[in-house]
mmCIF file of C-alpha atoms and ligand atoms in Angstrom:
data_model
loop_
_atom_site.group_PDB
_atom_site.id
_atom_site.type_symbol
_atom_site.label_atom_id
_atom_site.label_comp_id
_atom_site.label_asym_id
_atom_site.label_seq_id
_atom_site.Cartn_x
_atom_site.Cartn_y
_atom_site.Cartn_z
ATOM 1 C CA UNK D 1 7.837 -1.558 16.508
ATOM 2 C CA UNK D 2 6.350 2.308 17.278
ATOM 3 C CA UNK D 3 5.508 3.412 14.335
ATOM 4 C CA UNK D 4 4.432 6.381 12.973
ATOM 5 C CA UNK D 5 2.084 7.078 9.718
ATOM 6 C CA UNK D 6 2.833 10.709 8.172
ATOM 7 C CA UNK D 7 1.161 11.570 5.009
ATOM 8 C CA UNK D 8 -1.825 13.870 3.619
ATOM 9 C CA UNK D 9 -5.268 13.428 3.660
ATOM 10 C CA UNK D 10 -5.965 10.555 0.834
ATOM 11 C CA UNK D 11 -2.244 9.750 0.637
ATOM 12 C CA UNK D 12 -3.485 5.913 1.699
ATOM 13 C CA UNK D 13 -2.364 5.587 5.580
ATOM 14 C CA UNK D 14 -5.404 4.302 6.694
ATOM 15 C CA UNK D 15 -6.102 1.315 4.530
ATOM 16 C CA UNK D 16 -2.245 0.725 5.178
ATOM 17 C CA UNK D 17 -2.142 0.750 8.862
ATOM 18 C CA UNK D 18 -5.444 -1.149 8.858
ATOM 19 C CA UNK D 19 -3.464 -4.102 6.480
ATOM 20 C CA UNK D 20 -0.677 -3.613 8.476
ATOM 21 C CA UNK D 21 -1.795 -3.386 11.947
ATOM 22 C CA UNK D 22 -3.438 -7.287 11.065
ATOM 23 C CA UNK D 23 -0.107 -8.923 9.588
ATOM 24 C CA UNK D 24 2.038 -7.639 12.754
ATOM 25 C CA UNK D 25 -1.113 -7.632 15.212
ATOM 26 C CA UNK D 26 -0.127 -4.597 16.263
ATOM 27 C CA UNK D 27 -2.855 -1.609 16.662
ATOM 28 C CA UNK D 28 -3.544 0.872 14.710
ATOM 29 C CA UNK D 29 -4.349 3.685 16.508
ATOM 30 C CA UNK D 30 -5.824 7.454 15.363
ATOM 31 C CA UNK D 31 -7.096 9.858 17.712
ATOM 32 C CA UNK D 32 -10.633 10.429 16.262
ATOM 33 C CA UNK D 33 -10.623 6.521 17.348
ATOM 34 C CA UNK D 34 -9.623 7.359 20.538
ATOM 35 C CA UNK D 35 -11.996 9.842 21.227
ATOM 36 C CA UNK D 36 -14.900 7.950 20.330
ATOM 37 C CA UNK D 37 -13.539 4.816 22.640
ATOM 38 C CA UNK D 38 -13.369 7.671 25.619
ATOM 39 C CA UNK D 39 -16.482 8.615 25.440
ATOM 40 C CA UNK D 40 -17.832 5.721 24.825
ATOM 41 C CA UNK D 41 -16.668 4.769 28.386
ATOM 42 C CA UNK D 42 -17.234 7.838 30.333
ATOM 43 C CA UNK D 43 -13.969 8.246 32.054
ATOM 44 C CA UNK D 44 -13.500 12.027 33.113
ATOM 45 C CA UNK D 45 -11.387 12.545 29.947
ATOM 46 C CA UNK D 46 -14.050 11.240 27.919
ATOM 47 C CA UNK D 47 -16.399 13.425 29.281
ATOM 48 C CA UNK D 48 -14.439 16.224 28.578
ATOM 49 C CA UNK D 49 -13.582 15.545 25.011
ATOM 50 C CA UNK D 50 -17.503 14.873 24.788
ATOM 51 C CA UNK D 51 -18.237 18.297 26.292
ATOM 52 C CA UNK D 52 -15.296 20.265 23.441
ATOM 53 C CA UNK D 53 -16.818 18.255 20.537
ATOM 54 C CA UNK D 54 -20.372 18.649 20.955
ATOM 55 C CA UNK D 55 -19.487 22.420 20.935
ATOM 56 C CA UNK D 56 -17.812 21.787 17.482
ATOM 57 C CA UNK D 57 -14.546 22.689 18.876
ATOM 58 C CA UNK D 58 -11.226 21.303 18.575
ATOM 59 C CA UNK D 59 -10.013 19.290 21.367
ATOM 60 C CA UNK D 60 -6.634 20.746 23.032
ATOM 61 C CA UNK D 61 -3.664 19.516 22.561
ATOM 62 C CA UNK D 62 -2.569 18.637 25.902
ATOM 63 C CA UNK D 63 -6.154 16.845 26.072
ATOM 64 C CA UNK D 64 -5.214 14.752 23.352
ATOM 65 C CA UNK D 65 -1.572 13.871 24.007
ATOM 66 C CA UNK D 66 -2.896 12.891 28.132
ATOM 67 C CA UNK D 67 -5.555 10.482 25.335
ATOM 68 C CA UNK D 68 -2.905 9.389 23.354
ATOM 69 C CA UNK D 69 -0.356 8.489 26.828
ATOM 70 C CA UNK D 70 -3.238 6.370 28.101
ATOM 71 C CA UNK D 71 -4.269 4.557 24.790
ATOM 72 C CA UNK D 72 -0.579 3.599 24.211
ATOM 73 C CA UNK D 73 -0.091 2.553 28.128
ATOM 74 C CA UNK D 74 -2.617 -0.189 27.512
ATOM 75 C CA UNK D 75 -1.467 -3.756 27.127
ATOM 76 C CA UNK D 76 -2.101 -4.440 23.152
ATOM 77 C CA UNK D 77 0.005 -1.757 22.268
ATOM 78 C CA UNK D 78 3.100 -3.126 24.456
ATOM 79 C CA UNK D 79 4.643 -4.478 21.579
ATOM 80 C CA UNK D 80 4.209 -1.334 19.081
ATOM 81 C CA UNK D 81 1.684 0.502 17.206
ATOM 82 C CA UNK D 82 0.473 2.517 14.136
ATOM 83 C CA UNK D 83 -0.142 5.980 14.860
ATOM 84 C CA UNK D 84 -1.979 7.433 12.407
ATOM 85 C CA UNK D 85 -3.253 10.738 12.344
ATOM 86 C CA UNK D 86 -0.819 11.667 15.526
ATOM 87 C CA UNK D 87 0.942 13.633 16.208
ATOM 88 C CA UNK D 88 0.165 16.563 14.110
ATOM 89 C CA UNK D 89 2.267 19.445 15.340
ATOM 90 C CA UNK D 90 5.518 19.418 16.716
ATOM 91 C CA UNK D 91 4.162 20.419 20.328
ATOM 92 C CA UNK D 92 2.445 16.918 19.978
ATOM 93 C CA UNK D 93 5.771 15.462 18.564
ATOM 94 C CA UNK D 94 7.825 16.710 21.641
ATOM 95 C CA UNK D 95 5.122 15.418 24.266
ATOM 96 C CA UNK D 96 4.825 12.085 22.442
ATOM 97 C CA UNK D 97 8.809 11.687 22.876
ATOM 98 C CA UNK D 98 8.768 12.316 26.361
ATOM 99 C CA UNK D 99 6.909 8.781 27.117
ATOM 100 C CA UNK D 100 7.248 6.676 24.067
ATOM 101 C CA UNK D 101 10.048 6.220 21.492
ATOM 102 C CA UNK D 102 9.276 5.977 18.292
ATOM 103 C CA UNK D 103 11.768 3.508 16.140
ATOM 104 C CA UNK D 104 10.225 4.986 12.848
ATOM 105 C CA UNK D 105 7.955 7.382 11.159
ATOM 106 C CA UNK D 106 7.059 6.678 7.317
ATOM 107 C CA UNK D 107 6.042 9.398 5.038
ATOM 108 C CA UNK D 108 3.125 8.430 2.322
ATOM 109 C CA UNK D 109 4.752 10.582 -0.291
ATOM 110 C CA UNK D 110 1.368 11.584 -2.641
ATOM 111 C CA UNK D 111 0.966 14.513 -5.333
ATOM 112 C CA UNK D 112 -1.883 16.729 -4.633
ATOM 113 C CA UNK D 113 -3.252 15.832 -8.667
ATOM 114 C CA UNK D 114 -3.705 11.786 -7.508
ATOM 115 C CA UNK D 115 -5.021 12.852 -3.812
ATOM 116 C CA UNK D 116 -7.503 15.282 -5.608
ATOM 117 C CA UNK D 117 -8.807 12.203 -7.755
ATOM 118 C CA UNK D 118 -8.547 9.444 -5.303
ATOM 119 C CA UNK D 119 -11.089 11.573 -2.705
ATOM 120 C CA UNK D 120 -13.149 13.190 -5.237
ATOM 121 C CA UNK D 121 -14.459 10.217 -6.852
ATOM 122 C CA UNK D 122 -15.337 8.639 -3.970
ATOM 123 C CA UNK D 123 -19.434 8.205 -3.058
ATOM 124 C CA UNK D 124 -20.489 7.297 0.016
ATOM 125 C CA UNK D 125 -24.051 5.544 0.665
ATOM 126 C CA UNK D 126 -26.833 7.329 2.354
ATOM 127 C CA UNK D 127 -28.239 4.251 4.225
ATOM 128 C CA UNK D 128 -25.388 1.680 5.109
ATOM 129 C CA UNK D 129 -22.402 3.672 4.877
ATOM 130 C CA UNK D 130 -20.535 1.580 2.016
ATOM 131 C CA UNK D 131 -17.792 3.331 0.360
ATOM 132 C CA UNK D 132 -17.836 3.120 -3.807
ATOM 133 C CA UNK D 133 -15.168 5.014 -5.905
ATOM 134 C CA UNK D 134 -16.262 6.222 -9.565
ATOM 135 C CA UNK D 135 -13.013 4.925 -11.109
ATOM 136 C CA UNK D 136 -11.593 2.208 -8.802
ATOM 137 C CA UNK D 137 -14.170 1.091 -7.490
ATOM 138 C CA UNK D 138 -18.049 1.705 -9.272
ATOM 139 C CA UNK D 139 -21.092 0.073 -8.146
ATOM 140 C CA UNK D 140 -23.031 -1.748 -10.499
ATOM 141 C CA UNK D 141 -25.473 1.072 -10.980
ATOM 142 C CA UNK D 142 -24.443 4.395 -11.024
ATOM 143 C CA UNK D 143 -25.113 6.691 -7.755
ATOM 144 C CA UNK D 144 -26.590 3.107 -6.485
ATOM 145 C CA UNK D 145 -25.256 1.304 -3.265
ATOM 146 C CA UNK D 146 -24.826 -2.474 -4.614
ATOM 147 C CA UNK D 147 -25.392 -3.407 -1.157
ATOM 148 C CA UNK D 148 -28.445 -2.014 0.104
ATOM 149 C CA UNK D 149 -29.514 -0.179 -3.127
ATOM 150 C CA UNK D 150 -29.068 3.687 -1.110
ATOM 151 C CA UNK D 151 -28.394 6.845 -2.983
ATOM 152 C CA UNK D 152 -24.279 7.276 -3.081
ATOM 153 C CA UNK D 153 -23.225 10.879 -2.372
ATOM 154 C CA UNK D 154 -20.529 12.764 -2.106
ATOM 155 C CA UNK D 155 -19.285 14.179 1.093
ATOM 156 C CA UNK D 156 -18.503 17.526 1.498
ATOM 157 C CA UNK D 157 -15.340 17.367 3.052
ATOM 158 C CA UNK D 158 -14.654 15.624 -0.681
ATOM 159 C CA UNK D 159 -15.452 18.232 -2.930
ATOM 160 C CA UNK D 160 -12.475 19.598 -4.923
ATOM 161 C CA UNK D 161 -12.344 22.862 -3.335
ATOM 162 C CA UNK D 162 -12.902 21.446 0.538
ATOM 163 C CA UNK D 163 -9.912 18.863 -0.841
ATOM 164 C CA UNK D 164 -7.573 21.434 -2.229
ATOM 165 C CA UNK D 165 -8.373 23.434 1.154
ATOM 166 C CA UNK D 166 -7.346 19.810 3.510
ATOM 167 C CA UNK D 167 -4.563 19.748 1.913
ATOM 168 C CA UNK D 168 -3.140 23.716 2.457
ATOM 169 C CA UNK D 169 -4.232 23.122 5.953
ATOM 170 C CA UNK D 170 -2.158 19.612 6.066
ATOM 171 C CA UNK D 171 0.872 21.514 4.464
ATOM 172 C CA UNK D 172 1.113 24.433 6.757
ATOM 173 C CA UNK D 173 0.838 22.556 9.722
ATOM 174 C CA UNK D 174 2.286 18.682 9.283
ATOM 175 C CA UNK D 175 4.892 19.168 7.137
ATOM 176 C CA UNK D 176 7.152 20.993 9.390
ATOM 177 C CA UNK D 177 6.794 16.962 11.516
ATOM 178 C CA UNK D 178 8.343 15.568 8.501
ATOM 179 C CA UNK D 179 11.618 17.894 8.984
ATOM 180 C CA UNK D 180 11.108 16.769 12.680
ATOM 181 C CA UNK D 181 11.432 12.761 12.073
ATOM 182 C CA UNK D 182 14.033 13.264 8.767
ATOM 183 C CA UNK D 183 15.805 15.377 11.448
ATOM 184 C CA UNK D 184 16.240 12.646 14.270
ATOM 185 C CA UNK D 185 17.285 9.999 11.869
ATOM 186 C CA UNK D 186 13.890 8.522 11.732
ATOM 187 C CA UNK D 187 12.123 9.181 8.688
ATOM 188 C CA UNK D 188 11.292 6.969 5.868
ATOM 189 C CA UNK D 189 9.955 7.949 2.586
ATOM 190 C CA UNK D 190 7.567 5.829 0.910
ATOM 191 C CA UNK D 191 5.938 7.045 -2.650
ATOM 192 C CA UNK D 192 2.168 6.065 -2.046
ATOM 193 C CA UNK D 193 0.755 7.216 -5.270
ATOM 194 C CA UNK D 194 0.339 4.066 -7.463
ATOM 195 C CA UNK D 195 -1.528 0.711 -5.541
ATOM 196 C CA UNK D 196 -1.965 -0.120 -2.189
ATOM 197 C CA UNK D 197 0.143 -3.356 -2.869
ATOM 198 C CA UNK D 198 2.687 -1.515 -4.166
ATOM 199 C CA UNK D 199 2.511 1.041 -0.875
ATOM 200 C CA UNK D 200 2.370 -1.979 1.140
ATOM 201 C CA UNK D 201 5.275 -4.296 -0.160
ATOM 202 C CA UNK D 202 7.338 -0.719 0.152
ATOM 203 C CA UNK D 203 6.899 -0.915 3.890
ATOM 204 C CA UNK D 204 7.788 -4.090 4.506
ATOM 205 C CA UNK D 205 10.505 -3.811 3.063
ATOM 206 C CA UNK D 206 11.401 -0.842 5.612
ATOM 207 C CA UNK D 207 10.418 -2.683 8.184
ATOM 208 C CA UNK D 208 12.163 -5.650 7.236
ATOM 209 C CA UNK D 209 15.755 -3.729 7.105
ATOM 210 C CA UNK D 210 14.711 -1.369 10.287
ATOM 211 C CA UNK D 211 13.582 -4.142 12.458
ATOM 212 C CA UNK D 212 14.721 -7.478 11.461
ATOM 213 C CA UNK D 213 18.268 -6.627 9.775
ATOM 214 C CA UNK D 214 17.483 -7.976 6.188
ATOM 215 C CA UNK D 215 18.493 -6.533 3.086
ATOM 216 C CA UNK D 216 15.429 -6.241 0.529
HETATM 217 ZN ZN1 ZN R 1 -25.816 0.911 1.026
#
């Protein structure tokens, strides 16, 4: 099963494809993943997308998609995948169709109120990395890692403003992917905005009528 995660930032897909990705041991696979792996190993694309991002540019989209082709010609990913994160435009939508085929692409269906909470709260630690969430999930102590006892803080990509900005920049340029997939018969709409059980039990369901023919 190819499948495809589309949804705004904080809408859930990665905790998703991560739960998913282990019952189906399939992998879940982002670009900013990929990019590390590359350069990580060298090869000559890796050293390229090293070269872009240590300039603090973004890293072309015929880079990526040549990233993505390789990543998905690898041998775990022969019996499907998560995408998640990819593609983002429809240029990246158009290349990705000319070598795989994607059987489905589910939309994490969020409103911008519960995405605003969910990332605002959260509080990252300063020494181990641990991820709290004020209402969800507190530590013990407030602005106090329960692991390692580091000072939580919040990241500035999760301010309210910085939020409210990810998400304009999300709309203007993924949404038009969702018309794409509803388009060629392949999109799914999940509503992601209650619990990650209830998220998850939604696409199984899906995936139970799209790939194994039974009714819910
Ligand atoms: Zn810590």
């Amino acid at each position: 099963m190819n499948l495809i995660f589309l949804g705004a930032p904080g809408a859930g897909k990665g905790t998703l494809a991560a739960r998913l990705s282990k019952e189906y041991g399939i992998p879940q696979i982002s670009t900013g993943d990929i990019f590390r792996a590359a350069v990580k190993q060298g090869s000559e694309l890796g050293r390229k997308v090293q070269g872009i991002m240590e300039k603090g540019e973004l890293v072309p989209d015929s880079l990526t998609v040549e990233l993505v082709e390789e990543r998905l010609a690898q041998a775990d990913a022969q019996n499907g995948y998560i995408l998640d994160g990819f593609p983002r435009t429809i240029a990246q939508a158009d290349a990705l169709a000319s070598f795989q085929k994607i059987d489905m692409a589910i939309n994490f269906n969020t409103s911008d109120e519960v995405v605003i909470r969910r990332l605002s709260g959260r509080r990252v630690c300063r020494s181990c990395g641990a991820i709290y969430h004020v209402e969800n999930m507190p530590p013990k102590f407030e602005g106090k890692c329960d692991k390692c006892g580091g000072e939580l803080y919040t990241r500035d990509d999760d301010t309210i403003e910085s939020i409210k900005n990810r998400l304009r920049v999300y709309k203007d340029q993924t949404e038009p992917l969702i018309e794409y997939y509803r388009g060629k018969g392949l999109l799914r709409d999940i509503d992601s905005s209650t619990s990650p059980e209830e998220s998850f039990s939604q696409i199984k369901s899906l995936l139970l009528v799209g790939f194994f023919g039974l009714g819910e």
